[in-house]
Amino acid sequence: MNKQSYLAAAEQHCLHRGCKLTALRRHILELVLEYDGVVKAYQVLADLQRERGVAAPPTVYRALDFLVEQGLLHKVDALNGFVVCSHFECNHHGLILVCEQCGRVEEIDASQFLGALKEVTEAVGFESREQNLLLTGLCKACHA
Amino acid sequence: MNKQSYLAAAEQHCLHRGCKLTALRRHILELVLEYDGVVKAYQVLADLQRERGVAAPPTVYRALDFLVEQGLLHKVDALNGFVVCSHFECNHHGLILVCEQCGRVEEIDASQFLGALKEVTEAVGFESREQNLLLTGLCKACHA
DNA sequence: AGGGAAGTGTTATATAATAACATAATGACT
DNA sequence: AGTCATTATGTTATTATATAACACTTCCCT
Ligand SMILES: [Zn+2]
Ligand SMILES: [Zn+2]
Ligand SMILES: [Zn+2]
Ligand SMILES: [Zn+2]
């Protein structure tokens, strides 16, 4: 999926969810899309500052938080970063694989696995928040 | 296991691993043990400052990082915190459940799922490093 | 004793995130 | 169109988290 159709789909996605992908939010999503893999809030902020002269952290964080809430991005706690979700349409739980060597990021759908995991946690009375799991390791290219 | 025997076991654990639980590291571990659940670096720092008058972040972070490396603590990325591991002896790869509300921590066995997880990641050619999985959510008491 | 390695102290700074309040845009309803 | 609540964005300041860099000490081996 190219960026333009991604953005169009994202816009529709938000509409269906009863909120709006405003110009600012859309633009910040575009900035994130420019990167491969994990993106930091302050990288986006720097991009925005380069464009507009001034921009403050809340501007970026609000938009990023919105995008996470809509499922367009995933937060990667372990790296203080964000990754684009390429299949936000389906109701999935992501499993984010980060290569320790080359930094490449891959998200695979592990709904089945995570669903089973949820059952286990519920068995001990724990209500796990919907979240993404992050695993570090070596990607296909690097461990070959 | 009470704190004294935990500390003694921790000391042995480090020795077996070829390093030392120094007085400072031990003391910081003691400070962490004073809390239930997730502890923040700056909480420990404040405790240390209360005791010694002055203390700087690196003092605390170095010790915490050491303790994580030895498996005595687990890092909780999602909360920028640390939790005590109560079974560092066994070579466990458990599932750590952290309550977002009360900070309570529970580790459950998830060995069968780690196998399944490995299969999922290997299917895409990713060699995941052995690690603990951490989930945040609401504990039995808090979501009732 | 000499000398390297590991540990700790100290100062400064980098990085990440939010609080609080002001202003602007939107849209529903008269 | 005018009112008004709601949402979104701008702006300033601050808090929270983590590390760099360098000095000094302690420990241990020879
Ligand atoms: Zn996703
Ligand atoms: Zn790689
Ligand atoms: Zn553990
Ligand atoms: Zn709780």
Short mmCIF file of C-alpha atoms (C1' of nucleotides) and ligand atoms in Angstrom, two decimals:
data_model
loop_
_atom_site.label_atom_id
_atom_site.label_comp_id
_atom_site.label_asym_id
_atom_site.label_seq_id
_atom_site.Cartn_x
_atom_site.Cartn_y
_atom_site.Cartn_z
CA MET A 1 0.00 0.00 0.00
CA ASN A 2 1.46 3.37 -0.95
CA LYS A 3 1.34 6.39 1.26
CA GLN A 4 -1.53 8.13 -0.48
CA SER A 5 -3.88 5.20 -0.25
CA TYR A 6 -2.75 4.56 3.28
CA LEU A 7 -3.67 8.11 4.22
CA ALA A 8 -7.01 7.85 2.46
CA ALA A 9 -7.77 4.61 4.26
CA ALA A 10 -6.68 6.15 7.53
CA GLU A 11 -9.05 9.04 6.99
CA GLN A 12 -11.94 6.68 6.36
CA HIS A 13 -10.94 4.63 9.37
CA CYS A 14 -11.18 7.68 11.61
CA LEU A 15 -14.51 8.73 10.15
CA HIS A 16 -15.95 5.30 10.81
CA ARG A 17 -14.78 5.63 14.36
CA GLY A 18 -16.51 8.96 14.73
CA CYS A 19 -13.56 11.29 14.75
CA LYS A 20 -11.53 13.27 12.31
CA LEU A 21 -8.11 12.97 10.82
CA THR A 22 -7.52 16.69 10.77
CA ALA A 23 -4.93 18.37 8.59
CA LEU A 24 -2.44 18.46 11.43
CA ARG A 25 -2.97 14.87 12.44
CA ARG A 26 -2.78 13.76 8.87
CA HIS A 27 0.40 15.69 8.33
CA ILE A 28 2.04 14.19 11.39
CA LEU A 29 1.05 10.78 10.17
CA GLU A 30 2.71 11.65 6.88
CA LEU A 31 5.87 12.62 8.70
CA VAL A 32 5.89 9.32 10.53
CA LEU A 33 5.37 7.48 7.27
CA GLU A 34 8.55 9.03 5.93
CA TYR A 35 10.54 6.85 8.28
CA ASP A 36 11.24 3.16 8.23
CA GLY A 37 10.62 1.48 11.54
CA VAL A 38 10.49 3.15 14.92
CA VAL A 39 10.03 6.90 15.04
CA LYS A 40 10.53 9.14 18.04
CA ALA A 41 8.24 11.99 18.98
CA TYR A 42 11.11 14.44 18.93
CA GLN A 43 12.13 13.38 15.46
CA VAL A 44 8.69 14.31 14.25
CA LEU A 45 8.86 17.49 16.26
CA ALA A 46 12.13 18.40 14.60
CA ASP A 47 10.61 17.77 11.18
CA LEU A 48 7.69 19.97 12.04
CA GLN A 49 9.98 22.72 13.30
CA ARG A 50 11.97 22.52 10.10
CA GLU A 51 8.79 23.14 8.18
CA ARG A 52 6.99 25.68 10.29
CA GLY A 53 9.73 27.40 12.20
CA VAL A 54 8.15 26.74 15.54
CA ALA A 55 6.40 23.77 17.01
CA ALA A 56 6.08 22.58 20.58
CA PRO A 57 6.01 19.09 22.02
CA PRO A 58 2.29 19.04 22.85
CA THR A 59 1.44 19.57 19.21
CA VAL A 60 3.26 16.40 18.29
CA TYR A 61 2.31 14.34 21.31
CA ARG A 62 -1.38 15.11 20.95
CA ALA A 63 -1.38 14.02 17.36
CA LEU A 64 0.67 10.90 18.04
CA ASP A 65 -1.58 9.95 20.95
CA PHE A 66 -4.59 10.40 18.74
CA LEU A 67 -3.10 8.21 16.05
CA VAL A 68 -2.26 5.54 18.59
CA GLU A 69 -5.78 5.70 19.94
CA GLN A 70 -7.16 5.17 16.46
CA GLY A 71 -4.86 2.22 15.93
CA LEU A 72 -2.91 3.87 13.15
CA LEU A 73 0.27 3.81 15.16
CA HIS A 74 1.54 1.56 17.89
CA LYS A 75 3.51 2.86 20.82
CA VAL A 76 6.76 1.05 21.42
CA ASP A 77 7.43 1.62 25.09
CA ALA A 78 10.75 -0.11 25.21
CA LEU A 79 12.13 2.34 22.67
CA ASN A 80 10.10 5.44 23.47
CA GLY A 81 8.88 5.39 19.95
CA PHE A 82 6.06 4.77 17.55
CA VAL A 83 5.56 2.51 14.57
CA VAL A 84 3.03 2.66 11.79
CA CYS A 85 0.44 -0.07 11.86
CA SER A 86 -0.11 -1.30 8.37
CA HIS A 87 -3.27 -3.23 9.08
CA PHE A 88 -5.28 -1.02 11.34
CA GLU A 89 -8.50 -2.15 9.71
CA CYS A 90 -8.49 -5.59 11.22
CA ASN A 91 -8.94 -5.85 14.93
CA HIS A 92 -5.53 -7.19 15.72
CA HIS A 93 -3.03 -7.33 18.50
CA GLY A 94 0.39 -6.64 17.22
CA LEU A 95 3.61 -8.40 17.91
CA ILE A 96 6.44 -6.06 17.12
CA LEU A 97 9.78 -7.57 16.28
CA VAL A 98 12.79 -5.32 16.53
CA CYS A 99 16.14 -6.45 15.20
CA GLU A 100 18.88 -5.68 17.68
CA GLN A 101 21.44 -5.51 14.95
CA CYS A 102 19.98 -3.56 12.06
CA GLY A 103 17.08 -1.85 13.82
CA ARG A 104 14.54 -3.13 11.36
CA VAL A 105 11.02 -3.40 12.66
CA GLU A 106 8.41 -5.88 11.62
CA GLU A 107 4.92 -6.21 12.94
CA ILE A 108 3.22 -9.52 12.67
CA ASP A 109 -0.31 -10.34 13.53
CA ALA A 110 -0.32 -12.51 16.61
CA SER A 111 -3.95 -12.15 17.50
CA GLN A 112 -4.30 -15.85 18.04
CA PHE A 113 -1.31 -16.06 20.30
CA LEU A 114 -2.23 -12.97 22.22
CA GLY A 115 -5.80 -14.09 22.56
CA ALA A 116 -4.62 -17.27 24.18
CA LEU A 117 -2.38 -15.24 26.39
CA LYS A 118 -5.31 -13.14 27.45
CA GLU A 119 -7.12 -16.26 28.56
CA VAL A 120 -4.22 -17.23 30.74
CA THR A 121 -4.03 -13.86 32.38
CA GLU A 122 -7.76 -13.76 32.90
CA ALA A 123 -7.50 -17.10 34.65
CA VAL A 124 -5.61 -15.33 37.42
CA GLY A 125 -8.05 -12.43 37.40
CA PHE A 126 -5.86 -10.03 35.49
CA GLU A 127 -7.50 -7.75 32.96
CA SER A 128 -4.75 -7.03 30.50
CA ARG A 129 -4.91 -3.83 28.56
CA GLU A 130 -4.91 -4.10 24.83
CA GLN A 131 -1.34 -3.66 23.92
CA ASN A 132 1.44 -4.64 21.69
CA LEU A 133 4.24 -6.89 22.66
CA LEU A 134 7.71 -6.09 21.65
CA LEU A 135 10.38 -8.67 21.12
CA THR A 136 14.00 -8.06 20.41
CA GLY A 137 16.15 -10.47 18.49
CA LEU A 138 17.67 -10.95 15.09
CA CYS A 139 15.78 -10.50 11.86
CA LYS A 140 15.91 -12.91 8.98
CA ALA A 141 18.69 -11.03 7.24
CA CYS A 142 20.86 -10.60 10.33
CA HIS A 143 20.80 -14.08 11.82
CA ALA A 144 21.41 -15.77 8.50
CA MET B 1 11.00 -15.39 51.49
CA ASN B 2 11.84 -12.51 53.79
CA LYS B 3 14.08 -9.66 52.85
CA GLN B 4 17.15 -10.88 54.66
CA SER B 5 17.15 -14.27 53.03
CA TYR B 6 16.32 -12.69 49.69
CA LEU B 7 19.35 -10.46 50.00
CA ALA B 8 21.54 -13.34 51.01
CA ALA B 9 20.34 -15.39 48.06
CA ALA B 10 20.84 -12.41 45.77
CA GLU B 11 24.40 -12.08 46.99
CA GLN B 12 25.09 -15.74 46.26
CA HIS B 13 23.40 -15.42 42.89
CA CYS B 14 25.75 -12.63 41.91
CA LEU B 15 28.80 -14.48 43.13
CA HIS B 16 27.85 -17.49 41.05
CA ARG B 17 27.59 -15.22 38.10
CA GLY B 18 31.04 -13.85 38.71
CA CYS B 19 30.22 -10.42 40.01
CA LYS B 20 29.58 -8.71 43.27
CA LEU B 21 26.58 -7.36 45.05
CA THR B 22 28.44 -4.46 46.57
CA ALA B 23 27.24 -2.51 49.57
CA LEU B 24 25.73 0.16 47.37
CA ARG B 25 24.01 -2.27 45.04
CA ARG B 26 22.75 -4.26 47.96
CA HIS B 27 21.43 -1.16 49.63
CA ILE B 28 19.62 -0.04 46.52
CA LEU B 29 18.10 -3.47 46.24
CA GLU B 30 16.97 -3.08 49.85
CA LEU B 31 15.36 0.23 49.00
CA VAL B 32 13.51 -1.37 46.10
CA LEU B 33 12.37 -4.19 48.35
CA GLU B 34 10.74 -1.66 50.66
CA TYR B 35 8.13 -1.05 47.99
CA ASP B 36 5.35 -3.24 46.77
CA GLY B 37 5.30 -3.58 43.03
CA VAL B 38 6.75 -1.15 40.55
CA VAL B 39 9.43 1.23 41.73
CA LYS B 40 10.77 4.23 39.88
CA ALA B 41 14.41 5.17 39.71
CA TYR B 42 13.71 8.61 41.10
CA GLN B 43 11.82 7.17 44.04
CA VAL B 44 14.92 5.23 44.97
CA LEU B 45 17.01 8.30 44.32
CA ALA B 46 14.84 10.32 46.69
CA ASP B 47 15.18 7.64 49.35
CA LEU B 48 18.92 7.70 48.95
CA GLN B 49 19.01 11.47 49.15
CA ARG B 50 16.95 11.36 52.32
CA GLU B 51 19.57 9.09 53.83
CA ARG B 52 22.81 10.56 52.60
CA GLY B 53 21.97 14.15 51.88
CA VAL B 54 23.19 13.99 48.31
CA ALA B 55 22.88 11.40 45.60
CA ALA B 56 22.85 11.72 41.85
CA PRO B 57 20.90 9.81 39.20
CA PRO B 58 23.85 7.80 37.87
CA THR B 59 24.38 6.26 41.28
CA VAL B 60 20.89 4.84 41.21
CA TYR B 61 20.70 3.98 37.53
CA ARG B 62 23.99 2.11 37.58
CA ALA B 63 22.87 -0.02 40.46
CA LEU B 64 19.44 -0.65 38.99
CA ASP B 65 20.91 -1.58 35.64
CA PHE B 66 23.25 -3.98 37.35
CA LEU B 67 20.41 -5.59 39.25
CA VAL B 68 18.39 -5.96 36.06
CA GLU B 69 21.38 -7.52 34.35
CA GLN B 70 21.70 -10.06 37.13
CA GLY B 71 18.02 -10.89 36.89
CA LEU B 72 17.20 -9.59 40.35
CA LEU B 73 14.95 -6.91 38.95
CA HIS B 74 12.89 -6.67 35.81
CA LYS B 75 12.55 -3.46 33.90
CA VAL B 76 8.99 -2.35 33.23
CA ASP B 77 9.30 -0.22 30.13
CA ALA B 78 5.66 0.71 29.93
CA LEU B 79 5.85 2.34 33.34
CA ASN B 80 9.47 3.46 33.42
CA GLY B 81 9.93 1.33 36.47
CA PHE B 82 11.44 -1.75 38.01
CA VAL B 83 10.07 -4.75 39.82
CA VAL B 84 11.74 -7.28 42.04
CA CYS B 85 12.00 -10.77 40.58
CA SER B 86 11.26 -13.23 43.31
CA HIS B 87 12.57 -16.29 41.55
CA PHE B 88 15.77 -15.21 39.93
CA GLU B 89 17.35 -18.56 40.70
CA CYS B 90 15.37 -20.59 38.27
CA ASN B 91 15.99 -19.89 34.64
CA HIS B 92 12.53 -18.60 34.08
CA HIS B 93 10.96 -16.75 31.26
CA GLY B 94 7.74 -15.75 32.72
CA LEU B 95 4.92 -13.41 32.11
CA ILE B 96 4.93 -10.34 34.28
CA LEU B 97 1.58 -8.75 34.97
CA VAL B 98 1.68 -5.21 36.23
CA CYS B 99 -1.39 -3.42 37.53
CA GLU B 100 -1.52 0.09 36.13
CA GLN B 101 -3.57 1.29 39.04
CA CYS B 102 -2.08 -0.13 42.21
CA GLY B 103 1.31 -1.13 40.85
CA ARG B 104 0.96 -4.69 42.07
CA VAL B 105 3.05 -7.19 40.19
CA GLU B 106 2.50 -10.84 39.55
CA GLU B 107 4.64 -13.25 37.61
CA ILE B 108 2.97 -16.27 36.11
CA ASP B 109 4.37 -19.18 34.22
CA ALA B 110 3.88 -18.94 30.49
CA SER B 111 6.34 -21.49 29.22
CA GLN B 112 3.82 -23.13 26.93
CA PHE B 113 3.13 -19.79 25.31
CA LEU B 114 6.71 -18.89 24.88
CA GLY B 115 7.04 -22.00 22.78
CA ALA B 116 4.08 -20.98 20.69
CA LEU B 117 5.48 -17.49 20.45
CA LYS B 118 8.81 -18.76 19.22
CA GLU B 119 7.00 -20.69 16.50
CA VAL B 120 5.14 -17.59 15.40
CA THR B 121 8.24 -15.47 15.17
CA GLU B 122 10.32 -18.18 13.53
CA ALA B 123 7.66 -18.49 10.87
CA VAL B 124 8.74 -15.06 9.65
CA GLY B 125 12.42 -15.79 10.12
CA PHE B 126 12.88 -13.82 13.30
CA GLU B 127 15.18 -15.21 15.94
CA SER B 128 13.80 -13.79 19.17
CA ARG B 129 16.05 -13.42 22.14
CA GLU B 130 14.86 -15.09 25.31
CA GLN B 131 13.12 -12.55 27.40
CA ASN B 132 10.32 -11.87 29.77
CA LEU B 133 7.00 -10.72 28.53
CA LEU B 134 5.35 -7.94 30.37
CA LEU B 135 1.72 -6.98 30.29
CA THR B 136 0.07 -4.02 31.89
CA GLY B 137 -3.55 -3.93 32.88
CA LEU B 138 -5.74 -4.14 35.95
CA CYS B 139 -5.29 -6.68 38.68
CA LYS B 140 -8.07 -8.72 40.21
CA ALA B 141 -8.62 -6.21 43.00
CA CYS B 142 -8.57 -3.12 40.82
CA HIS B 143 -10.84 -4.15 37.98
CA ALA B 144 -13.50 -5.59 40.27
"C1'" DA C 1 54.40 -1.45 46.14
"C1'" DG C 2 52.71 -1.00 41.20
"C1'" DG C 3 49.05 -1.03 38.00
"C1'" DG C 4 44.88 -2.28 35.72
"C1'" DA C 5 39.93 -3.06 36.32
"C1'" DA C 6 35.79 -2.17 38.50
"C1'" DG C 7 33.07 0.78 41.21
"C1'" DT C 8 31.50 5.23 42.80
"C1'" DG C 9 31.14 10.45 43.03
"C1'" DT C 10 30.04 14.60 40.67
"C1'" DT C 11 28.58 17.93 37.31
"C1'" DA C 12 26.26 18.81 33.45
"C1'" DT C 13 23.26 17.71 29.86
"C1'" DA C 14 20.22 15.09 26.87
"C1'" DT C 15 15.83 13.11 26.07
"C1'" DA C 16 10.89 12.34 26.88
"C1'" DA C 17 6.43 13.84 28.36
"C1'" DT C 18 2.87 16.71 30.52
"C1'" DA C 19 0.47 20.76 32.96
"C1'" DA C 20 -1.90 24.80 32.45
"C1'" DC C 21 -3.90 28.26 30.14
"C1'" DA C 22 -4.98 30.97 25.77
"C1'" DT C 23 -6.87 31.10 21.26
"C1'" DA C 24 -9.08 29.34 17.20
"C1'" DA C 25 -12.06 26.45 14.56
"C1'" DT C 26 -16.10 23.65 14.20
"C1'" DG C 27 -20.76 22.49 14.25
"C1'" DA C 28 -25.41 22.25 16.35
"C1'" DC C 29 -29.27 24.98 17.42
"C1'" DT C 30 -32.03 28.83 17.46
"C1'" DA D 1 -26.53 35.21 10.99
"C1'" DG D 2 -25.81 34.79 16.07
"C1'" DT D 3 -25.11 32.05 20.25
"C1'" DC D 4 -22.80 28.63 22.55
"C1'" DA D 5 -20.67 24.32 23.66
"C1'" DT D 6 -17.16 21.26 21.99
"C1'" DT D 7 -13.05 20.10 19.94
"C1'" DA D 8 -8.66 21.23 18.29
"C1'" DT D 9 -4.49 23.80 18.29
"C1'" DG D 10 -1.03 27.25 20.03
"C1'" DT D 11 2.04 28.61 23.65
"C1'" DT D 12 4.83 28.74 27.80
"C1'" DA D 13 6.68 26.50 31.39
"C1'" DT D 14 7.80 22.64 33.94
"C1'" DT D 15 8.30 17.87 35.27
"C1'" DA D 16 10.11 13.33 34.54
"C1'" DT D 17 13.46 10.09 32.82
"C1'" DA D 18 18.08 8.87 31.51
"C1'" DT D 19 22.92 9.37 30.06
"C1'" DA D 20 27.67 11.55 29.01
"C1'" DA D 21 31.92 12.71 30.66
"C1'" DC D 22 35.40 12.91 33.77
"C1'" DA D 23 37.49 12.52 38.49
"C1'" DC D 24 38.53 9.72 42.20
"C1'" DT D 25 38.61 5.59 44.89
"C1'" DT D 26 38.72 0.76 45.95
"C1'" DC D 27 39.81 -3.81 44.93
"C1'" DC D 28 42.56 -7.39 43.38
"C1'" DC D 29 46.38 -9.50 41.09
"C1'" DT D 30 51.17 -9.79 40.39
ZN ZN E 1 -0.80 -3.13 14.12
ZN ZN E 2 18.40 -7.18 11.30
ZN ZN E 3 11.23 -12.91 37.15
ZN ZN E 4 -4.36 -3.29 41.03
#
